[in-house]
Amino acid sequence: MLITDMEIDIEQISRELNALEKYMDTLPEKALGLGVRVVVAAVLFFVGSKLIKLIRKITKKSLQRASAETGVIQFLDGLIKVGLYGLLILIIAGNFGFDATGVVALVGSAGVTIGLALQGSLSNLAGGVLILMLKPFKVGDFIAESAHGTEGTVKEIGIFYTRLETADGKAVVLPNGSLANNSITNASFAPIRRVDLKVGIAYDADLKKAKAVLGEVMEQDADVLHEEPTFVFVDDLADSAVVLGMRCFCENAKYWEVRWRLLEDAKLALDAAEIEIPFPQVDLHLKEQGAEE
């Protein structure tokens, strides 16, 4: 009985050794095959990346010739990039023996789970499509969104996010879903923009003279659109001043420089006309009481 068991153990060990020997004999061939697949994958990725860049470049030039908006070009470029790189990854996976059809089927069967996991991204993608279709703003517009009060110039409309540049040079990235679902103020929508200013003068100042001075300031400014109406009016009777309103129109792109220049010129003109611009003040009246003897 002992001899029989030993014979069985020897036979089993012999079979295992033979299997190991066969594996070692085929190992160089398998390693060589894996190395070839890695090299082919690297070549596929290199060539595929160059081809994707070429396709994107051709698409951009075609859209530019068709006078497409910058935002549309950026959005489609992002979609093409994601789609083509996804296809390239499937091709490389097939080179390693993965069945591309099986991978696609697996992704499709897991669509609900993936959809829940990427719910925010899908919302941003849908928001980007809505922005391009409804055009509440485009690249180059100055906008302000209501959710957080962020404002800036639109620099890029991507497939998931929109990038703004603030007045002080900061980059702000906002999700397209948020922009599509909140109120947007587009200051660049119209070609011209109204400039509203307020200037206070003293109560004892010559009101008609002050209005004439401020009207002359707007009349002499070269960037004020003189074909549009200009107004100087009493806007408020404040505690320490009579507040005069100035209203005129200018080109949208020149709004801020016109606004700043008019404020400065109004101050200098009122000073030259000896019209006081008061500051908030409080008059105290002390009542004297006779000392009791």
C-alpha positions as semicolon CSV with decimal commas, in nm:
position;residue;x (nm);y (nm);z (nm)
1;M;0,000;0,000;0,000
2;L;0,284;0,241;0,086
3;I;0,462;0,163;-0,237
4;T;0,147;0,234;-0,437
5;D;0,104;0,574;-0,272
6;M;0,467;0,661;-0,343
7;E;0,423;0,564;-0,707
8;I;0,120;0,792;-0,733
9;D;0,310;1,083;-0,576
10;I;0,603;1,032;-0,812
11;E;0,371;1,026;-1,113
12;Q;0,196;1,346;-0,997
13;I;0,526;1,522;-0,939
14;S;0,644;1,404;-1,278
15;R;0,334;1,548;-1,445
16;E;0,380;1,881;-1,265
17;L;0,743;1,898;-1,366
18;N;0,652;1,825;-1,726
19;A;0,388;2,099;-1,720
20;L;0,638;2,342;-1,570
21;E;0,895;2,244;-1,831
22;K;0,646;2,301;-2,111
23;Y;0,550;2,641;-1,960
24;M;0,917;2,743;-1,937
25;D;0,969;2,632;-2,296
26;T;0,679;2,852;-2,416
27;L;0,761;3,146;-2,183
28;P;1,007;3,316;-2,421
29;E;0,754;3,288;-2,701
30;K;0,477;3,435;-2,481
31;A;0,707;3,712;-2,357
32;L;0,801;3,790;-2,715
33;G;0,434;3,797;-2,813
34;L;0,351;4,031;-2,523
35;G;0,643;4,254;-2,615
36;V;0,524;4,271;-2,975
37;R;0,172;4,364;-2,856
38;V;0,314;4,639;-2,633
39;V;0,518;4,777;-2,924
40;V;0,217;4,759;-3,157
41;A;0,003;4,932;-2,891
42;A;0,263;5,210;-2,855
43;V;0,277;5,254;-3,234
44;L;-0,104;5,255;-3,254
45;F;-0,127;5,518;-2,981
46;F;0,141;5,736;-3,142
47;V;-0,007;5,714;-3,491
48;G;-0,363;5,743;-3,358
49;S;-0,279;6,055;-3,155
50;K;-0,123;6,221;-3,460
51;L;-0,424;6,127;-3,671
52;I;-0,667;6,260;-3,410
53;K;-0,478;6,593;-3,397
54;L;-0,491;6,611;-3,778
55;I;-0,866;6,543;-3,784
56;R;-0,927;6,804;-3,515
57;K;-0,715;7,058;-3,704
58;I;-0,901;6,997;-4,031
59;T;-1,237;7,019;-3,853
60;K;-1,144;7,349;-3,685
61;K;-1,033;7,504;-4,014
62;S;-1,350;7,386;-4,187
63;L;-1,570;7,535;-3,914
64;Q;-1,373;7,860;-3,921
65;R;-1,420;7,885;-4,298
66;A;-1,791;7,832;-4,240
67;S;-1,784;8,129;-3,995
68;A;-1,895;7,911;-3,703
69;E;-1,887;8,070;-3,358
70;T;-1,581;8,012;-3,143
71;G;-1,789;7,839;-2,876
72;V;-1,933;7,592;-3,130
73;I;-1,583;7,515;-3,257
74;Q;-1,452;7,457;-2,905
75;F;-1,748;7,236;-2,811
76;L;-1,730;7,016;-3,122
77;D;-1,354;6,991;-3,090
78;G;-1,398;6,856;-2,736
79;L;-1,655;6,600;-2,851
80;I;-1,436;6,482;-3,138
81;K;-1,136;6,451;-2,907
82;V;-1,323;6,241;-2,648
83;G;-1,490;6,021;-2,910
84;L;-1,177;5,948;-3,115
85;Y;-0,959;5,878;-2,812
86;G;-1,228;5,641;-2,683
87;L;-1,223;5,457;-3,019
88;L;-0,841;5,444;-3,009
89;I;-0,849;5,287;-2,662
90;L;-1,090;5,018;-2,788
91;I;-0,857;4,941;-3,078
92;I;-0,556;4,911;-2,846
93;A;-0,756;4,690;-2,608
94;G;-0,843;4,464;-2,901
95;N;-0,471;4,433;-2,975
96;F;-0,424;4,277;-2,630
97;G;-0,697;4,022;-2,693
98;F;-0,995;4,205;-2,547
99;D;-1,309;4,172;-2,756
100;A;-1,417;4,525;-2,849
101;T;-1,776;4,406;-2,900
102;G;-1,775;4,253;-2,555
103;V;-1,636;4,573;-2,403
104;V;-1,906;4,782;-2,571
105;A;-2,173;4,535;-2,458
106;L;-2,038;4,546;-2,104
107;V;-2,047;4,926;-2,105
108;G;-2,400;4,917;-2,244
109;S;-2,520;4,673;-1,978
110;A;-2,368;4,891;-1,710
111;G;-2,524;5,204;-1,861
112;V;-2,757;5,270;-1,567
113;T;-2,474;5,251;-1,314
114;I;-2,245;5,464;-1,528
115;G;-2,527;5,713;-1,587
116;L;-2,582;5,754;-1,213
117;A;-2,209;5,789;-1,149
118;L;-2,170;6,046;-1,426
119;Q;-2,498;6,225;-1,363
120;G;-2,326;6,558;-1,302
121;S;-2,108;6,525;-1,611
122;L;-2,406;6,432;-1,829
123;S;-2,593;6,733;-1,691
124;N;-2,298;6,955;-1,781
125;L;-2,283;6,801;-2,130
126;A;-2,654;6,869;-2,182
127;G;-2,604;7,222;-2,047
128;G;-2,327;7,282;-2,299
129;V;-2,556;7,169;-2,583
130;L;-2,832;7,404;-2,460
131;I;-2,589;7,696;-2,438
132;L;-2,478;7,641;-2,798
133;M;-2,837;7,600;-2,922
134;L;-3,004;7,886;-2,732
135;K;-2,695;8,114;-2,737
136;P;-2,746;8,310;-2,412
137;F;-2,381;8,408;-2,453
138;K;-2,083;8,336;-2,676
139;V;-1,705;8,348;-2,648
140;G;-1,596;8,708;-2,590
141;D;-1,913;8,816;-2,404
142;F;-1,897;8,963;-2,054
143;I;-2,147;8,777;-1,836
144;A;-2,252;8,753;-1,471
145;E;-2,417;8,439;-1,332
146;S;-2,671;8,466;-1,051
147;A;-2,582;8,157;-0,843
148;H;-2,253;8,288;-0,701
149;G;-2,232;8,635;-0,854
150;T;-1,933;8,538;-1,069
151;E;-1,870;8,765;-1,365
152;G;-1,609;8,779;-1,638
153;T;-1,536;8,747;-2,009
154;V;-1,615;8,409;-2,168
155;K;-1,293;8,255;-2,298
156;E;-1,397;7,897;-2,371
157;I;-1,716;7,690;-2,390
158;G;-1,612;7,328;-2,338
159;I;-1,821;7,011;-2,344
160;F;-1,852;7,010;-1,963
161;Y;-1,731;7,349;-1,838
162;T;-1,717;7,714;-1,943
163;R;-1,409;7,919;-1,858
164;L;-1,435;8,288;-1,767
165;E;-1,161;8,546;-1,720
166;T;-1,240;8,799;-1,449
167;A;-1,152;9,168;-1,469
168;D;-0,845;9,111;-1,247
169;G;-0,713;8,832;-1,469
170;K;-0,832;8,524;-1,277
171;A;-0,966;8,214;-1,453
172;V;-1,302;8,086;-1,327
173;V;-1,433;7,748;-1,447
174;L;-1,812;7,704;-1,422
175;P;-2,010;7,384;-1,497
176;N;-2,234;7,413;-1,800
177;G;-2,525;7,258;-1,610
178;S;-2,518;7,537;-1,355
179;L;-2,501;7,806;-1,624
180;A;-2,791;7,651;-1,814
181;N;-3,011;7,636;-1,502
182;N;-2,941;7,982;-1,354
183;S;-3,001;8,340;-1,460
184;I;-2,728;8,490;-1,678
185;T;-2,672;8,863;-1,731
186;N;-2,500;8,924;-2,064
187;A;-2,351;9,275;-2,067
188;S;-2,224;9,229;-2,425
189;F;-2,557;9,135;-2,582
190;A;-2,636;9,476;-2,737
191;P;-2,389;9,676;-2,952
192;I;-2,442;9,988;-2,738
193;R;-2,476;10,027;-2,363
194;R;-2,627;10,293;-2,139
195;V;-2,398;10,472;-1,894
196;D;-2,563;10,584;-1,569
197;L;-2,373;10,805;-1,324
198;K;-2,466;10,987;-1,005
199;V;-2,302;11,305;-0,879
200;G;-2,396;11,495;-0,563
201;I;-2,390;11,875;-0,533
202;A;-2,450;12,100;-0,233
203;Y;-2,804;12,217;-0,157
204;D;-2,702;12,581;-0,192
205;A;-2,530;12,524;-0,531
206;D;-2,676;12,660;-0,856
207;L;-2,876;12,358;-0,977
208;K;-2,929;12,478;-1,335
209;K;-2,562;12,568;-1,372
210;A;-2,456;12,225;-1,240
211;K;-2,686;12,051;-1,487
212;A;-2,545;12,257;-1,773
213;V;-2,188;12,175;-1,668
214;L;-2,255;11,801;-1,652
215;G;-2,439;11,811;-1,985
216;E;-2,138;11,981;-2,142
217;V;-1,909;11,710;-2,004
218;M;-2,107;11,443;-2,190
219;E;-2,133;11,660;-2,501
220;Q;-1,755;11,700;-2,524
221;D;-1,670;11,332;-2,476
222;A;-1,576;11,180;-2,812
223;D;-1,690;10,827;-2,723
224;V;-2,041;10,926;-2,614
225;L;-2,289;10,844;-2,891
226;H;-2,434;11,188;-2,961
227;E;-2,705;11,050;-3,189
228;E;-2,851;10,888;-2,876
229;P;-3,024;11,105;-2,610
230;T;-2,831;11,234;-2,308
231;F;-2,992;11,340;-1,982
232;V;-2,900;11,527;-1,665
233;F;-3,171;11,507;-1,398
234;V;-3,231;11,528;-1,024
235;D;-3,212;11,168;-0,910
236;D;-3,249;11,209;-0,535
237;L;-3,266;11,466;-0,254
238;A;-3,028;11,298;-0,014
239;D;-2,940;11,401;0,342
240;S;-2,623;11,588;0,248
241;A;-2,654;11,652;-0,126
242;V;-2,877;11,695;-0,427
243;V;-2,796;11,385;-0,635
244;L;-2,783;11,454;-1,008
245;G;-2,807;11,167;-1,256
246;M;-2,610;11,158;-1,581
247;R;-2,728;10,925;-1,858
248;C;-2,579;10,866;-2,202
249;F;-2,492;10,582;-2,443
250;C;-2,164;10,447;-2,578
251;E;-2,029;10,145;-2,765
252;N;-2,041;9,834;-2,549
253;A;-1,668;9,768;-2,574
254;K;-1,588;10,120;-2,446
255;Y;-1,829;10,119;-2,152
256;W;-1,580;10,115;-1,866
257;E;-1,336;10,369;-2,008
258;V;-1,625;10,607;-2,086
259;R;-1,769;10,561;-1,738
260;W;-1,439;10,625;-1,561
261;R;-1,353;10,924;-1,782
262;L;-1,693;11,089;-1,737
263;L;-1,668;11,062;-1,357
264;E;-1,326;11,227;-1,361
265;D;-1,429;11,499;-1,606
266;A;-1,746;11,570;-1,404
267;K;-1,541;11,626;-1,089
268;L;-1,294;11,856;-1,265
269;A;-1,571;12,052;-1,441
270;L;-1,770;12,106;-1,120
271;D;-1,454;12,220;-0,940
272;A;-1,378;12,465;-1,223
273;A;-1,735;12,601;-1,200
274;E;-1,695;12,635;-0,820
275;I;-1,983;12,397;-0,755
276;E;-1,933;12,210;-0,431
277;I;-1,950;11,831;-0,416
278;P;-2,034;11,776;-0,048
279;F;-1,945;11,481;0,170
280;P;-2,178;11,328;0,429
281;Q;-2,183;11,539;0,742
282;V;-2,386;11,587;1,056
283;D;-2,458;11,929;1,207
284;L;-2,468;11,933;1,588
285;H;-2,657;12,211;1,765
286;L;-2,573;12,253;2,132
287;K;-2,829;12,414;2,355
288;E;-2,682;12,637;2,626
289;Q;-2,831;12,620;2,968
290;G;-2,782;12,887;3,230
291;A;-2,609;12,772;3,544
292;E;-2,831;12,773;3,849
293;E;-2,715;12,993;4,124
